[in-house]
Tab-separated table of C-alpha atoms in Angstrom:
chain	number	residue	atom	x	y	z
Q	1	UNK	CA	113.565	82.176	-68.402
Q	2	UNK	CA	113.257	82.173	-64.970
Q	3	UNK	CA	110.531	80.048	-63.344
Q	4	UNK	CA	108.911	79.370	-60.136
Q	5	UNK	CA	110.621	76.349	-59.319
Q	6	UNK	CA	114.233	77.928	-60.297
Q	7	UNK	CA	113.408	81.267	-57.945
Q	8	UNK	CA	111.742	78.531	-54.745
Q	9	UNK	CA	115.624	76.616	-55.822
Q	10	UNK	CA	117.590	80.061	-55.389
Q	11	UNK	CA	116.349	81.327	-51.892
Q	12	UNK	CA	117.100	78.334	-50.565
Q	13	UNK	CA	120.259	77.569	-51.061
Q	14	UNK	CA	120.815	81.026	-49.894
Q	15	UNK	CA	119.050	80.221	-46.732
Q	16	UNK	CA	120.985	76.930	-46.495
Q	17	UNK	CA	123.792	78.036	-47.761
Q	18	UNK	CA	124.387	74.371	-49.142
Q	19	UNK	CA	122.899	73.799	-52.420
Q	20	UNK	CA	122.977	69.798	-51.154
Q	21	UNK	CA	121.172	70.854	-48.035
Q	22	UNK	CA	118.571	72.318	-50.474
Q	23	UNK	CA	118.607	69.523	-52.295
Q	24	UNK	CA	117.393	68.181	-50.020
Q	25	UNK	CA	114.602	70.609	-48.730
Q	26	UNK	CA	113.254	70.425	-51.600
Q	27	UNK	CA	113.107	67.144	-52.407
Q	28	UNK	CA	115.018	67.439	-55.503
Q	29	UNK	CA	118.595	66.224	-56.914
Q	30	UNK	CA	121.647	68.536	-56.573
Q	31	UNK	CA	122.709	68.209	-59.684
Q	32	UNK	CA	119.081	69.670	-60.168
Q	33	UNK	CA	119.399	72.759	-57.978
Q	34	UNK	CA	122.575	73.312	-59.620
Q	35	UNK	CA	121.326	73.030	-62.896
Q	36	UNK	CA	118.474	75.405	-61.792
Q	37	UNK	CA	121.288	78.015	-60.672
Q	38	UNK	CA	123.366	78.133	-63.875
Q	39	UNK	CA	119.347	78.789	-65.509
Q	40	UNK	CA	118.262	81.774	-64.196
Q	41	UNK	CA	122.346	82.894	-64.386
Q	42	UNK	CA	123.183	82.106	-67.913
Q	43	UNK	CA	119.742	83.497	-68.613
Q	44	UNK	CA	120.458	86.935	-67.104
Q	45	UNK	CA	124.345	87.332	-67.557
Q	46	UNK	CA	124.818	87.724	-62.810
Q	47	UNK	CA	126.578	85.274	-60.596
Q	48	UNK	CA	124.497	84.787	-57.905
Q	49	UNK	CA	127.495	82.905	-55.727
Q	50	UNK	CA	130.896	82.544	-55.188
Q	51	UNK	CA	131.487	78.686	-55.118
Q	52	UNK	CA	134.745	76.552	-54.210
Q	53	UNK	CA	134.893	73.487	-52.411
Q	54	UNK	CA	134.246	74.616	-49.267
Q	55	UNK	CA	131.495	76.918	-48.799
Q	56	UNK	CA	129.114	79.062	-51.238
Q	57	UNK	CA	128.576	82.410	-50.966
Q	58	UNK	CA	126.369	85.870	-51.970
Q	59	UNK	CA	127.398	88.161	-54.494
Q	60	UNK	CA	125.851	91.683	-54.675
Q	61	UNK	CA	123.345	90.580	-57.415
Q	62	UNK	CA	122.928	87.520	-55.758
Q	63	UNK	CA	122.131	89.012	-52.357
Q	64	UNK	CA	119.492	92.069	-54.591
Q	65	UNK	CA	117.208	88.956	-56.504
Q	66	UNK	CA	117.736	87.107	-53.285
Q	67	UNK	CA	115.640	90.088	-51.508
Q	68	UNK	CA	113.289	89.925	-54.639
Q	69	UNK	CA	112.785	86.333	-54.742
Q	70	UNK	CA	111.356	85.441	-51.563
Q	71	UNK	CA	109.534	88.422	-52.015
Q	72	UNK	CA	107.907	87.203	-54.227
Q	73	UNK	CA	107.594	83.830	-53.420
Q	74	UNK	CA	105.686	85.565	-50.341
Q	75	UNK	CA	103.527	87.303	-52.813
Q	76	UNK	CA	102.738	83.827	-55.007
Q	77	UNK	CA	101.816	82.607	-51.485
Q	78	UNK	CA	99.676	84.490	-50.471
Q	79	UNK	CA	97.401	84.130	-53.823
Q	80	UNK	CA	97.829	81.342	-52.915
Q	81	UNK	CA	96.466	80.967	-49.602
Q	82	UNK	CA	93.385	83.856	-50.878
Q	83	UNK	CA	92.714	81.591	-53.298
Q	84	UNK	CA	91.716	78.465	-51.286
Q	85	UNK	CA	90.376	80.455	-48.522
Q	86	UNK	CA	87.760	81.925	-50.705
Q	87	UNK	CA	87.022	77.327	-51.090
Q	88	UNK	CA	88.741	75.211	-48.622
Q	89	UNK	CA	89.090	75.814	-44.628
Q	90	UNK	CA	92.099	76.403	-43.483
Q	91	UNK	CA	94.626	74.030	-44.733
Q	92	UNK	CA	98.192	72.545	-45.396
Q	93	UNK	CA	101.200	71.129	-42.714
Q	94	UNK	CA	102.551	73.901	-40.007
Q	95	UNK	CA	105.610	73.377	-38.195
Q	96	UNK	CA	106.078	74.602	-34.845
Q	97	UNK	CA	109.633	74.615	-32.361
Q	98	UNK	CA	108.585	75.510	-28.407
Q	99	UNK	CA	111.015	74.597	-25.796
Q	100	UNK	CA	111.091	71.620	-24.163
Q	101	UNK	CA	109.234	71.855	-20.797
Q	102	UNK	CA	106.952	74.733	-22.161
Q	103	UNK	CA	106.057	71.718	-25.165
Q	104	UNK	CA	105.334	69.031	-22.848
Q	105	UNK	CA	103.528	70.792	-20.026
Q	106	UNK	CA	101.358	72.783	-22.662
Q	107	UNK	CA	101.621	72.342	-25.672
Q	108	UNK	CA	100.873	68.997	-26.091
Q	109	UNK	CA	97.407	69.889	-24.570
Q	110	UNK	CA	96.625	73.143	-26.547
Q	111	UNK	CA	97.609	70.834	-30.447
Q	112	UNK	CA	94.529	67.877	-29.964
Q	113	UNK	CA	92.733	71.698	-29.464
Q	114	UNK	CA	93.625	72.748	-32.986
Q	115	UNK	CA	93.388	70.210	-34.509
Q	116	UNK	CA	89.702	69.393	-33.945
Q	117	UNK	CA	89.283	73.151	-34.588
Q	118	UNK	CA	91.399	72.822	-37.648
Q	119	UNK	CA	91.660	69.223	-38.946
Q	120	UNK	CA	93.073	69.638	-42.252
Q	121	UNK	CA	96.093	71.398	-40.937
Q	122	UNK	CA	98.714	68.733	-40.156
Q	123	UNK	CA	100.760	69.838	-36.373
Q	124	UNK	CA	104.616	69.222	-35.955
Q	125	UNK	CA	105.503	70.119	-32.644
Q	126	UNK	CA	109.616	69.639	-32.223
Q	127	UNK	CA	111.249	70.135	-28.579
Q	128	UNK	CA	114.513	71.700	-28.555
Q	129	UNK	CA	116.060	74.221	-26.564
Q	130	UNK	CA	118.222	75.010	-28.743
Q	131	UNK	CA	118.733	78.348	-30.908
Q	132	UNK	CA	116.120	78.366	-34.328
Q	133	UNK	CA	116.557	79.179	-37.440
Q	134	UNK	CA	112.736	79.421	-38.233
Q	135	UNK	CA	114.247	79.943	-42.716
Q	136	UNK	CA	116.895	77.518	-42.719
Q	137	UNK	CA	115.065	74.781	-40.181
Q	138	UNK	CA	111.372	75.654	-41.759
Q	139	UNK	CA	109.212	76.328	-38.797
Q	140	UNK	CA	105.911	78.408	-39.161
Q	141	UNK	CA	106.254	79.079	-35.562
Q	142	UNK	CA	108.075	79.388	-32.742
Q	143	UNK	CA	107.232	79.516	-28.894
Q	144	UNK	CA	110.590	80.866	-26.499
Q	145	UNK	CA	110.987	82.695	-23.584
Q	146	UNK	CA	112.118	85.841	-23.533
Q	147	UNK	CA	111.631	88.327	-26.999
Q	148	UNK	CA	113.960	88.300	-29.825
Q	149	UNK	CA	116.004	91.116	-31.199
Q	150	UNK	CA	115.647	89.920	-35.089
Q	151	UNK	CA	113.513	92.716	-36.855
Q	152	UNK	CA	112.216	90.223	-39.288
Q	153	UNK	CA	110.562	88.810	-36.284
Q	154	UNK	CA	107.771	90.027	-34.227
Q	155	UNK	CA	107.002	88.385	-30.748
Q	156	UNK	CA	103.581	88.269	-29.282
Q	157	UNK	CA	103.218	86.872	-25.265
Q	158	UNK	CA	101.719	84.486	-24.488
Q	159	UNK	CA	102.301	83.887	-20.864
Q	160	UNK	CA	104.588	84.349	-17.655
Q	161	UNK	CA	106.259	80.491	-16.938
Q	162	UNK	CA	107.050	80.607	-13.467
Q	163	UNK	CA	110.129	78.871	-11.501
Q	164	UNK	CA	110.038	76.567	-8.498
Q	165	UNK	CA	112.249	75.657	-6.500
Q	166	UNK	CA	112.132	72.181	-4.733
Q	167	UNK	CA	113.684	69.513	-3.996
Q	168	UNK	CA	112.406	65.805	-3.474
Q	169	UNK	CA	111.641	64.862	0.521
Q	170	UNK	CA	114.382	62.136	0.073
Q	171	UNK	CA	116.894	64.616	0.125
Q	172	UNK	CA	115.827	66.877	2.519
Q	173	UNK	CA	115.038	64.021	5.111
Q	174	UNK	CA	118.420	65.073	7.111
Q	175	UNK	CA	119.104	68.832	6.462
Q	176	UNK	CA	118.415	71.496	7.839
Q	177	UNK	CA	115.535	73.044	5.443
Q	178	UNK	CA	116.453	76.835	3.977
Q	179	UNK	CA	114.420	79.963	4.462
Q	180	UNK	CA	116.099	82.019	3.061
Q	181	UNK	CA	117.944	81.959	-0.397
Q	182	UNK	CA	120.683	82.348	1.159
Q	183	UNK	CA	120.968	79.476	2.508
Q	184	UNK	CA	121.075	77.932	-0.932
Q	185	UNK	CA	124.821	78.032	-0.314
Q	186	UNK	CA	125.054	75.547	1.945
Q	187	UNK	CA	123.010	72.860	0.193
Q	188	UNK	CA	123.790	70.857	-3.379
Q	189	UNK	CA	121.362	72.000	-6.617
Q	190	UNK	CA	121.136	70.909	-9.660
Q	191	UNK	CA	121.326	72.798	-12.862
Q	192	UNK	CA	119.161	74.053	-15.323
Q	193	UNK	CA	122.321	74.857	-18.385
Q	194	UNK	CA	119.884	76.203	-20.736
Q	195	UNK	CA	118.812	78.321	-18.196
Q	196	UNK	CA	120.626	81.854	-17.678
Q	197	UNK	CA	122.650	82.067	-15.287
Q	198	UNK	CA	122.323	79.487	-14.435
Q	199	UNK	CA	125.070	78.979	-11.256
Q	200	UNK	CA	123.287	82.419	-9.701
Q	201	UNK	CA	119.588	82.020	-8.513
Q	202	UNK	CA	117.100	85.941	-8.483
Q	203	UNK	CA	114.989	86.115	-5.502
Q	204	UNK	CA	112.341	88.118	-6.129
Q	205	UNK	CA	111.547	89.410	-1.705
Q	206	UNK	CA	108.079	91.026	-0.585
Q	207	UNK	CA	109.408	94.130	-0.125
Q	208	UNK	CA	109.977	94.881	-3.462
Q	209	UNK	CA	113.985	93.833	-3.418
Q	210	UNK	CA	115.638	91.447	-5.385
Q	211	UNK	CA	117.869	88.575	-3.663
Q	212	UNK	CA	120.399	86.445	-6.428
Q	213	UNK	CA	122.228	83.635	-4.959
Q	214	UNK	CA	125.528	81.741	-6.197
Q	215	UNK	CA	124.308	78.331	-5.903
Q	216	UNK	CA	126.699	74.915	-6.479
Q	217	UNK	CA	126.253	71.182	-7.403
Q	218	UNK	CA	127.813	68.189	-9.193
Q	219	UNK	CA	125.249	67.864	-11.087
Q	220	UNK	CA	123.588	69.959	-14.331
Q	221	UNK	CA	122.305	69.642	-17.326
Q	222	UNK	CA	120.736	71.366	-20.156
Q	223	UNK	CA	116.886	69.444	-20.240
Q	224	UNK	CA	114.164	71.080	-17.736
Q	225	UNK	CA	113.502	66.788	-17.724
Q	226	UNK	CA	116.513	65.284	-17.251
Q	227	UNK	CA	116.650	68.863	-14.389
Q	228	UNK	CA	114.147	67.632	-12.455
Q	229	UNK	CA	114.640	63.694	-12.629
Q	230	UNK	CA	117.379	64.393	-11.231
Q	231	UNK	CA	116.031	66.074	-8.157
Q	232	UNK	CA	113.881	63.370	-7.774
Q	233	UNK	CA	116.004	61.423	-7.881
Q	234	UNK	CA	117.631	63.008	-4.785
Q	235	UNK	CA	119.868	64.843	-6.239
Q	236	UNK	CA	119.760	68.551	-4.635
Q	237	UNK	CA	117.683	71.644	-4.195
Q	238	UNK	CA	116.854	72.874	-8.230
Q	239	UNK	CA	113.970	75.031	-10.007
Q	240	UNK	CA	111.819	73.667	-11.924
Q	241	UNK	CA	108.452	74.971	-14.024
Q	242	UNK	CA	105.768	74.238	-11.322
Q	243	UNK	CA	102.994	72.567	-13.708
Q	244	UNK	CA	106.035	69.628	-14.965
Q	245	UNK	CA	106.315	68.603	-11.256
Q	246	UNK	CA	102.617	69.782	-10.015
Q	247	UNK	CA	101.238	65.983	-9.627
Q	248	UNK	CA	104.293	65.327	-7.634
Q	249	UNK	CA	104.256	68.104	-5.283
Q	250	UNK	CA	100.847	67.093	-4.994
Q	251	UNK	CA	101.800	63.792	-4.139
Q	252	UNK	CA	104.713	65.005	-1.745
Q	253	UNK	CA	107.332	63.240	-3.934
Q	254	UNK	CA	108.872	66.363	-4.435
Q	255	UNK	CA	108.620	69.232	-1.339
Q	256	UNK	CA	108.341	73.453	-2.195
Q	257	UNK	CA	111.353	75.474	-0.762
Q	258	UNK	CA	111.454	79.499	-0.514
Q	259	UNK	CA	107.750	79.702	-1.186
Q	260	UNK	CA	107.963	83.290	0.140
Q	261	UNK	CA	110.395	85.087	-2.113
Q	262	UNK	CA	109.401	85.245	-6.309
Q	263	UNK	CA	112.092	83.320	-8.182
Q	264	UNK	CA	113.203	83.028	-11.747
Q	265	UNK	CA	109.100	83.777	-14.083
Q	266	UNK	CA	110.068	82.886	-17.469
Q	267	UNK	CA	108.572	85.016	-20.618
Q	268	UNK	CA	106.698	83.159	-23.166
Q	269	UNK	CA	106.690	84.965	-26.485
Q	270	UNK	CA	104.929	83.300	-30.094
Q	271	UNK	CA	107.702	84.491	-32.877
Q	272	UNK	CA	106.504	84.694	-36.825
Q	273	UNK	CA	108.021	85.740	-40.207
Q	274	UNK	CA	107.867	89.891	-39.500
Q	275	UNK	CA	105.623	89.605	-43.319
Q	276	UNK	CA	102.866	91.320	-45.248
Q	277	UNK	CA	101.312	88.544	-45.637
Q	278	UNK	CA	101.131	86.246	-42.805
Q	279	UNK	CA	99.518	82.281	-43.954
Q	280	UNK	CA	95.416	81.150	-43.311
Q	281	UNK	CA	97.056	77.967	-41.378
Q	282	UNK	CA	99.446	80.418	-39.356
Q	283	UNK	CA	96.851	83.244	-38.680
Q	284	UNK	CA	94.390	80.521	-37.074
Q	285	UNK	CA	96.689	79.458	-34.950
Q	286	UNK	CA	98.097	82.697	-33.720
Q	287	UNK	CA	94.835	84.293	-33.055
Q	288	UNK	CA	94.533	80.097	-31.197
Q	289	UNK	CA	97.189	80.544	-29.115
Q	290	UNK	CA	96.950	83.857	-28.264
Q	291	UNK	CA	92.519	83.342	-27.321
Q	292	UNK	CA	94.348	80.598	-24.288
Q	293	UNK	CA	93.947	81.403	-20.084
Q	294	UNK	CA	97.129	80.119	-18.918
Q	295	UNK	CA	96.773	80.583	-15.548
């Protein structure tokens, strides 16, 4: 007979493509994972997985079982959340993934406010610019620049995150300030590798036209804060989120360039699984973020 533990185990194995990782995520031994899967296979005379020494793959029966198992777990979570909602305030652990710069300068400011409203919800903020598999990584909410094409996810627009062109006073001390985007080709630029087309910077003009400039530089990083640090150290001209360098602009350590042109603007989205039921803790966080004024 299938048990809820067995169903959870099969789902975890599928979503992590590994008995070992599933065991770690569930907090049980690998042997117990194998036992749960074997019991389900024996009870129904089916094979859920094809196994060899290097990888596992779903059988047709396994794929069918997984689809129904996921729905069963969602209905179970809905039942628990409905019962808890009647008696308690929202609670549980909420894992939120965010791009590094946006997380450091925006999410870290908002999460304490949310925590004051919902003190029984435990928050974990994961900062990363790499692609995220929400199911495998156990992420409840993802903050991301740009939408996702996955039909299993819902993307809600949060705000626009403008980047500016800037350089340190140190770098500009003995150089001619660029007054047009094309003049960036004459300068060393610090490249942010996590941006699309990081060597081709797009600018919007007041007349409505666009200009794309190929830039060059010997310094690059996939971390926005590292890019800012290299700009501050005189490494060249770079793109940085305005909010992340607000203090440096005010102090004069960094100087904004080409302010008559609109450089890249990142569109920030809140992403969560497309399900009939959303956990109360998740819905509270969605409503909170969408109610914020990011201007």
